[in-house]
């Protein structure tokens, strides 16, 4: 997996991302356009999403502009592609299945752990990047992303990590903060308390579960237009897939559609499997092994007629010396990649 080094202001980091990954960004946008049936204008000029980012996290708006400038691609396309989660509900284009699975454990003998599979539309495979971000105004971050996007999941040098699950049955709000921006906003904090307070405090554009952890524990938050609802950990364990466990802010039409397409049934099967297999004392190696399961499946291999596949996997050990491990998603790709970590 390619590691892109980005440092300085947000504009600087965006330009570094765009310049160093120019070919990947252009290819990712090309296949995205081919796979997107409707115009992207509604997500840029026709919705207040970008305005919300400019108001709450103006540096990220600069970073998006830098990505477009560095890669030599239209700014509007970069912005619209970053609002991936928002497009799924704004266009009523729920995929047949959403497959992200998250496991975590609060503080134990080896510190807190978070791990997840990131399952995404199959056309995104091949665009995987790791960004090493060194902002001038915050902690260093390692972020798994798709070329041209701000973040999909990540961890920072202070030992704060964020993992996510799409919750397409919860209400969205076009005036809220997009998922990619929420992730990066949380990773700008130096402890879990600050990161979780940020997630609880911002308005949310999309239904999403955020697992926010550090060496002292994990906060599990289901977020939607109606706000953030905590999900209690059971005996220090976190297991979450793609259906709401605590939030009642349901979009009944979306829930009905997801049930009809089998998404909820699939999510419940994954949750049941992980709940039975994952222990509070489980090691990082055990979490990584669970994420390779292809029977339920937890890890979705590339099947031509299947709309999604496992884009990548992450495994975070949190605490004073955080460790991040990244892996390409398909079980046929051997090994985990562990880029060197430099503590700020």
GROMACS .gro file of C-alpha atoms in nm:
model
  344
    1UNK     CA    1   0.000   0.000   0.000
    2UNK     CA    2   0.129   0.344  -0.096
    3UNK     CA    3   0.216   0.585   0.188
    4UNK     CA    4   0.183   0.954   0.097
    5UNK     CA    5   0.369   1.208   0.312
    6UNK     CA    6   0.181   1.535   0.370
    7UNK     CA    7   0.294   1.821   0.596
    8UNK     CA    8   0.226   2.188   0.668
    9UNK     CA    9  -0.098   2.380   0.637
   10UNK     CA   10  -0.412   2.202   0.521
   11UNK     CA   11  -0.365   2.354   0.177
   12UNK     CA   12  -0.006   2.226   0.173
   13UNK     CA   13  -0.116   1.877   0.276
   14UNK     CA   14  -0.387   1.869   0.013
   15UNK     CA   15  -0.145   1.972  -0.260
   16UNK     CA   16   0.106   1.706  -0.146
   17UNK     CA   17  -0.170   1.444  -0.154
   18UNK     CA   18  -0.283   1.550  -0.501
   19UNK     CA   19   0.067   1.582  -0.648
   20UNK     CA   20   0.213   1.258  -0.511
   21UNK     CA   21  -0.097   1.053  -0.591
   22UNK     CA   22  -0.194   1.237  -0.911
   23UNK     CA   23  -0.235   0.923  -1.123
   24UNK     CA   24  -0.433   0.744  -0.852
   25UNK     CA   25  -0.660   1.045  -0.791
   26UNK     CA   26  -0.733   1.086  -1.161
   27UNK     CA   27  -0.804   0.715  -1.206
   28UNK     CA   28  -1.025   0.708  -0.894
   29UNK     CA   29  -1.227   1.002  -1.024
   30UNK     CA   30  -1.257   0.843  -1.368
   31UNK     CA   31  -1.407   0.517  -1.240
   32UNK     CA   32  -1.621   0.712  -0.991
   33UNK     CA   33  -1.771   0.919  -1.274
   34UNK     CA   34  -1.838   0.603  -1.475
   35UNK     CA   35  -2.016   0.446  -1.177
   36UNK     CA   36  -2.214   0.754  -1.072
   37UNK     CA   37  -2.535   0.789  -1.265
   38UNK     CA   38  -2.635   1.140  -1.165
   39UNK     CA   39  -2.465   1.478  -1.179
   40UNK     CA   40  -2.245   1.569  -0.883
   41UNK     CA   41  -2.366   1.930  -0.885
   42UNK     CA   42  -2.630   1.871  -0.618
   43UNK     CA   43  -2.361   1.770  -0.368
   44UNK     CA   44  -2.152   2.080  -0.429
   45UNK     CA   45  -2.363   2.377  -0.539
   46UNK     CA   46  -2.702   2.226  -0.458
   47UNK     CA   47  -2.644   2.133  -0.095
   48UNK     CA   48  -2.501   2.314   0.208
   49UNK     CA   49  -2.247   2.038   0.288
   50UNK     CA   50  -1.939   2.228   0.173
   51UNK     CA   51  -2.061   2.540   0.351
   52UNK     CA   52  -2.087   2.345   0.676
   53UNK     CA   53  -1.728   2.224   0.637
   54UNK     CA   54  -1.609   2.579   0.565
   55UNK     CA   55  -1.787   2.702   0.876
   56UNK     CA   56  -1.681   2.429   1.121
   57UNK     CA   57  -1.351   2.297   0.978
   58UNK     CA   58  -1.226   2.552   0.724
   59UNK     CA   59  -0.885   2.385   0.702
   60UNK     CA   60  -1.044   2.076   0.547
   61UNK     CA   61  -1.208   2.288   0.278
   62UNK     CA   62  -0.860   2.422   0.198
   63UNK     CA   63  -0.726   2.066   0.190
   64UNK     CA   64  -0.989   1.963  -0.065
   65UNK     CA   65  -0.889   2.258  -0.280
   66UNK     CA   66  -0.525   2.154  -0.247
   67UNK     CA   67  -0.602   1.798  -0.358
   68UNK     CA   68  -0.776   1.931  -0.669
   69UNK     CA   69  -0.490   2.172  -0.746
   70UNK     CA   70  -0.220   1.913  -0.688
   71UNK     CA   71  -0.386   1.647  -0.902
   72UNK     CA   72  -0.507   1.891  -1.168
   73UNK     CA   73  -0.871   1.781  -1.142
   74UNK     CA   74  -1.200   1.971  -1.095
   75UNK     CA   75  -1.256   2.092  -0.740
   76UNK     CA   76  -1.627   2.008  -0.763
   77UNK     CA   77  -1.551   1.644  -0.840
   78UNK     CA   78  -1.309   1.612  -0.547
   79UNK     CA   79  -1.567   1.762  -0.312
   80UNK     CA   80  -1.856   1.548  -0.435
   81UNK     CA   81  -1.654   1.227  -0.416
   82UNK     CA   82  -1.558   1.306  -0.056
   83UNK     CA   83  -1.928   1.319   0.030
   84UNK     CA   84  -1.959   0.947  -0.046
   85UNK     CA   85  -2.171   0.858   0.256
   86UNK     CA   86  -2.396   1.155   0.192
   87UNK     CA   87  -2.449   1.054  -0.172
   88UNK     CA   88  -2.578   0.715  -0.062
   89UNK     CA   89  -2.877   0.863   0.117
   90UNK     CA   90  -2.924   1.190  -0.073
   91UNK     CA   91  -2.955   0.999  -0.400
   92UNK     CA   92  -3.140   0.709  -0.239
   93UNK     CA   93  -2.871   0.483  -0.386
   94UNK     CA   94  -2.823   0.246  -0.094
   95UNK     CA   95  -2.601  -0.041  -0.194
   96UNK     CA   96  -2.742  -0.389  -0.159
   97UNK     CA   97  -2.505  -0.447   0.130
   98UNK     CA   98  -2.288  -0.231   0.352
   99UNK     CA   99  -2.020  -0.443   0.512
  100UNK     CA  100  -1.794  -0.251   0.753
  101UNK     CA  101  -1.730  -0.448   1.073
  102UNK     CA  102  -1.563  -0.300   1.384
  103UNK     CA  103  -1.426  -0.472   1.694
  104UNK     CA  104  -1.261  -0.309   1.991
  105UNK     CA  105  -1.163  -0.361   2.352
  106UNK     CA  106  -1.120  -0.111   2.632
  107UNK     CA  107  -0.807  -0.076   2.838
  108UNK     CA  108  -0.647  -0.407   2.931
  109UNK     CA  109  -0.303  -0.545   2.992
  110UNK     CA  110  -0.194  -0.450   2.639
  111UNK     CA  111  -0.393  -0.127   2.609
  112UNK     CA  112  -0.703  -0.051   2.405
  113UNK     CA  113  -0.753  -0.197   2.058
  114UNK     CA  114  -0.965  -0.104   1.759
  115UNK     CA  115  -0.983  -0.288   1.428
  116UNK     CA  116  -1.212  -0.286   1.130
  117UNK     CA  117  -1.278  -0.395   0.775
  118UNK     CA  118  -1.368  -0.109   0.541
  119UNK     CA  119  -1.608  -0.246   0.278
  120UNK     CA  120  -1.678  -0.015  -0.015
  121UNK     CA  121  -1.813  -0.017  -0.371
  122UNK     CA  122  -1.607  -0.257  -0.582
  123UNK     CA  123  -1.507   0.016  -0.830
  124UNK     CA  124  -1.299   0.182  -0.554
  125UNK     CA  125  -1.060  -0.113  -0.528
  126UNK     CA  126  -0.714  -0.011  -0.644
  127UNK     CA  127  -0.735   0.344  -0.503
  128UNK     CA  128  -0.608   0.255  -0.153
  129UNK     CA  129  -0.369   0.502   0.009
  130UNK     CA  130  -0.222   0.561   0.352
  131UNK     CA  131  -0.177   0.930   0.429
  132UNK     CA  132   0.086   1.030   0.685
  133UNK     CA  133  -0.038   1.376   0.782
  134UNK     CA  134   0.178   1.620   0.975
  135UNK     CA  135  -0.043   1.927   1.019
  136UNK     CA  136   0.115   2.244   1.149
  137UNK     CA  137  -0.156   2.277   1.412
  138UNK     CA  138  -0.219   1.926   1.546
  139UNK     CA  139  -0.094   1.572   1.604
  140UNK     CA  140   0.053   1.355   1.330
  141UNK     CA  141  -0.199   1.115   1.179
  142UNK     CA  142  -0.201   0.794   0.977
  143UNK     CA  143  -0.516   0.765   0.768
  144UNK     CA  144  -0.649   0.491   0.542
  145UNK     CA  145  -0.825   0.650   0.249
  146UNK     CA  146  -0.910   0.631  -0.118
  147UNK     CA  147  -0.704   0.854  -0.348
  148UNK     CA  148  -0.845   1.207  -0.335
  149UNK     CA  149  -1.049   1.157  -0.015
  150UNK     CA  150  -0.982   1.310   0.328
  151UNK     CA  151  -1.018   0.992   0.535
  152UNK     CA  152  -1.196   0.661   0.582
  153UNK     CA  153  -1.047   0.570   0.922
  154UNK     CA  154  -0.734   0.671   1.109
  155UNK     CA  155  -0.518   0.708   1.420
  156UNK     CA  156  -0.297   0.989   1.549
  157UNK     CA  157   0.033   1.006   1.734
  158UNK     CA  158  -0.147   1.088   2.060
  159UNK     CA  159  -0.304   0.742   2.043
  160UNK     CA  160  -0.656   0.850   1.938
  161UNK     CA  161  -0.822   0.637   1.669
  162UNK     CA  162  -1.154   0.648   1.483
  163UNK     CA  163  -1.330   0.354   1.318
  164UNK     CA  164  -1.671   0.377   1.149
  165UNK     CA  165  -1.978   0.190   1.025
  166UNK     CA  166  -2.239   0.326   0.785
  167UNK     CA  167  -2.590   0.332   0.937
  168UNK     CA  168  -2.808   0.394   0.634
  169UNK     CA  169  -3.132   0.348   0.828
  170UNK     CA  170  -3.076   0.662   1.036
  171UNK     CA  171  -3.190   1.008   0.932
  172UNK     CA  172  -2.951   1.235   0.746
  173UNK     CA  173  -2.933   1.613   0.731
  174UNK     CA  174  -2.785   1.804   0.434
  175UNK     CA  175  -2.689   2.084   0.675
  176UNK     CA  176  -2.470   1.851   0.882
  177UNK     CA  177  -2.100   1.772   0.869
  178UNK     CA  178  -2.002   1.498   0.619
  179UNK     CA  179  -1.855   1.175   0.753
  180UNK     CA  180  -1.505   1.228   0.606
  181UNK     CA  181  -1.483   1.565   0.781
  182UNK     CA  182  -1.607   1.424   1.114
  183UNK     CA  183  -1.331   1.161   1.109
  184UNK     CA  184  -1.059   1.416   1.043
  185UNK     CA  185  -1.205   1.658   1.295
  186UNK     CA  186  -1.194   1.392   1.566
  187UNK     CA  187  -0.836   1.293   1.479
  188UNK     CA  188  -0.724   1.653   1.537
  189UNK     CA  189  -0.772   1.599   1.913
  190UNK     CA  190  -0.507   1.469   2.151
  191UNK     CA  191  -0.730   1.254   2.372
  192UNK     CA  192  -1.047   1.050   2.348
  193UNK     CA  193  -1.244   1.294   2.563
  194UNK     CA  194  -1.184   1.579   2.319
  195UNK     CA  195  -1.241   1.364   2.011
  196UNK     CA  196  -1.565   1.216   2.145
  197UNK     CA  197  -1.688   1.558   2.256
  198UNK     CA  198  -1.626   1.683   1.903
  199UNK     CA  199  -1.827   1.394   1.753
  200UNK     CA  200  -2.110   1.450   2.000
  201UNK     CA  201  -2.111   1.826   1.943
  202UNK     CA  202  -2.121   1.864   1.565
  203UNK     CA  203  -2.432   1.830   1.346
  204UNK     CA  204  -2.424   1.510   1.140
  205UNK     CA  205  -2.503   1.482   0.772
  206UNK     CA  206  -2.525   1.102   0.763
  207UNK     CA  207  -2.616   0.809   0.984
  208UNK     CA  208  -2.284   0.669   1.105
  209UNK     CA  209  -2.134   0.481   1.397
  210UNK     CA  210  -1.807   0.627   1.528
  211UNK     CA  211  -1.581   0.420   1.755
  212UNK     CA  212  -1.345   0.670   1.919
  213UNK     CA  213  -1.067   0.518   2.126
  214UNK     CA  214  -0.744   0.591   2.310
  215UNK     CA  215  -0.532   0.403   2.562
  216UNK     CA  216  -0.792   0.463   2.833
  217UNK     CA  217  -1.094   0.316   2.655
  218UNK     CA  218  -1.345   0.348   2.372
  219UNK     CA  219  -1.656   0.557   2.311
  220UNK     CA  220  -1.917   0.408   2.078
  221UNK     CA  221  -2.149   0.670   1.926
  222UNK     CA  222  -2.434   0.626   1.677
  223UNK     CA  223  -2.483   0.962   1.504
  224UNK     CA  224  -2.753   1.102   1.280
  225UNK     CA  225  -2.955   1.416   1.215
  226UNK     CA  226  -3.101   1.366   1.562
  227UNK     CA  227  -2.762   1.379   1.735
  228UNK     CA  228  -2.526   1.129   1.894
  229UNK     CA  229  -2.644   0.831   2.100
  230UNK     CA  230  -2.390   0.631   2.306
  231UNK     CA  231  -2.379   0.254   2.272
  232UNK     CA  232  -2.266   0.093   2.599
  233UNK     CA  233  -1.972  -0.146   2.575
  234UNK     CA  234  -2.038  -0.491   2.714
  235UNK     CA  235  -1.767  -0.607   2.953
  236UNK     CA  236  -1.523  -0.375   2.783
  237UNK     CA  237  -1.596  -0.515   2.435
  238UNK     CA  238  -1.708  -0.327   2.127
  239UNK     CA  239  -1.868  -0.503   1.831
  240UNK     CA  240  -2.056  -0.306   1.566
  241UNK     CA  241  -2.171  -0.362   1.211
  242UNK     CA  242  -2.421  -0.174   0.990
  243UNK     CA  243  -2.745  -0.153   1.184
  244UNK     CA  244  -2.835   0.074   1.472
  245UNK     CA  245  -2.815  -0.074   1.821
  246UNK     CA  246  -2.914   0.231   2.028
  247UNK     CA  247  -3.034   0.519   1.812
  248UNK     CA  248  -3.408   0.547   1.742
  249UNK     CA  249  -3.369   0.827   1.484
  250UNK     CA  250  -3.486   0.598   1.203
  251UNK     CA  251  -3.559   0.680   0.841
  252UNK     CA  252  -3.837   0.425   0.796
  253UNK     CA  253  -3.821   0.433   0.417
  254UNK     CA  254  -3.446   0.368   0.415
  255UNK     CA  255  -3.484   0.093   0.676
  256UNK     CA  256  -3.750  -0.079   0.466
  257UNK     CA  257  -3.528  -0.057   0.157
  258UNK     CA  258  -3.226  -0.196   0.341
  259UNK     CA  259  -3.433  -0.484   0.479
  260UNK     CA  260  -3.564  -0.566   0.132
  261UNK     CA  261  -3.211  -0.574  -0.008
  262UNK     CA  262  -3.081  -0.802   0.266
  263UNK     CA  263  -2.847  -0.544   0.417
  264UNK     CA  264  -2.991  -0.562   0.769
  265UNK     CA  265  -2.992  -0.942   0.768
  266UNK     CA  266  -2.629  -0.946   0.658
  267UNK     CA  267  -2.533  -0.692   0.926
  268UNK     CA  268  -2.709  -0.893   1.197
  269UNK     CA  269  -2.528  -1.211   1.089
  270UNK     CA  270  -2.190  -1.039   1.107
  271UNK     CA  271  -2.271  -0.889   1.447
  272UNK     CA  272  -2.375  -1.229   1.584
  273UNK     CA  273  -2.057  -1.395   1.457
  274UNK     CA  274  -1.826  -1.126   1.597
  275UNK     CA  275  -2.014  -1.106   1.927
  276UNK     CA  276  -1.960  -1.480   1.981
  277UNK     CA  277  -1.596  -1.478   1.872
  278UNK     CA  278  -1.447  -1.154   2.010
  279UNK     CA  279  -1.321  -1.140   2.370
  280UNK     CA  280  -1.247  -0.834   2.580
  281UNK     CA  281  -0.902  -0.986   2.633
  282UNK     CA  282  -0.861  -1.051   2.261
  283UNK     CA  283  -0.525  -0.958   2.111
  284UNK     CA  284  -0.459  -0.752   1.803
  285UNK     CA  285  -0.365  -1.074   1.624
  286UNK     CA  286  -0.705  -1.226   1.714
  287UNK     CA  287  -0.886  -0.918   1.585
  288UNK     CA  288  -0.691  -0.931   1.261
  289UNK     CA  289  -0.773  -1.299   1.220
  290UNK     CA  290  -1.146  -1.232   1.269
  291UNK     CA  291  -1.135  -0.968   0.997
  292UNK     CA  292  -1.016  -1.227   0.743
  293UNK     CA  293  -1.322  -1.452   0.788
  294UNK     CA  294  -1.482  -1.529   0.451
  295UNK     CA  295  -1.763  -1.756   0.575
  296UNK     CA  296  -2.019  -1.509   0.714
  297UNK     CA  297  -1.847  -1.324   0.543
  298UNK     CA  298  -1.670  -1.057   0.746
  299UNK     CA  299  -1.417  -1.007   0.466
  300UNK     CA  300  -1.587  -0.978   0.128
  301UNK     CA  301  -1.379  -1.111  -0.162
  302UNK     CA  302  -1.398  -0.968  -0.510
  303UNK     CA  303  -1.696  -1.130  -0.685
  304UNK     CA  304  -1.792  -0.979  -1.025
  305UNK     CA  305  -2.165  -0.950  -0.956
  306UNK     CA  306  -2.124  -0.833  -0.595
  307UNK     CA  307  -2.159  -0.454  -0.544
  308UNK     CA  308  -1.906  -0.425  -0.261
  309UNK     CA  309  -1.577  -0.575  -0.151
  310UNK     CA  310  -1.338  -0.530   0.138
  311UNK     CA  311  -1.135  -0.223   0.048
  312UNK     CA  312  -0.891  -0.255   0.335
  313UNK     CA  313  -0.845  -0.346   0.700
  314UNK     CA  314  -0.692  -0.157   0.991
  315UNK     CA  315  -0.568  -0.269   1.330
  316UNK     CA  316  -0.484  -0.007   1.595
  317UNK     CA  317  -0.313  -0.057   1.930
  318UNK     CA  318  -0.373   0.254   2.137
  319UNK     CA  319  -0.181   0.413   2.421
  320UNK     CA  320   0.149   0.595   2.467
  321UNK     CA  321   0.311   0.406   2.179
  322UNK     CA  322   0.028   0.364   1.926
  323UNK     CA  323   0.068   0.110   1.649
  324UNK     CA  324  -0.121   0.111   1.320
  325UNK     CA  325  -0.137  -0.183   1.083
  326UNK     CA  326  -0.298  -0.167   0.739
  327UNK     CA  327  -0.387  -0.441   0.495
  328UNK     CA  328  -0.539  -0.461   0.151
  329UNK     CA  329  -0.880  -0.613   0.194
  330UNK     CA  330  -0.888  -0.929  -0.010
  331UNK     CA  331  -0.785  -1.251   0.169
  332UNK     CA  332  -0.574  -1.347  -0.134
  333UNK     CA  333  -0.339  -1.055  -0.063
  334UNK     CA  334  -0.090  -1.185   0.190
  335UNK     CA  335   0.031  -0.995   0.493
  336UNK     CA  336  -0.029  -0.680   0.689
  337UNK     CA  337   0.167  -0.361   0.626
  338UNK     CA  338   0.307  -0.172   0.924
  339UNK     CA  339   0.453   0.165   0.824
  340UNK     CA  340   0.697   0.316   1.069
  341UNK     CA  341   0.535   0.549   1.319
  342UNK     CA  342   0.694   0.874   1.422
  343UNK     CA  343   0.561   1.028   1.738
  344UNK     CA  344   0.517   1.405   1.723
   0.00000   0.00000   0.00000
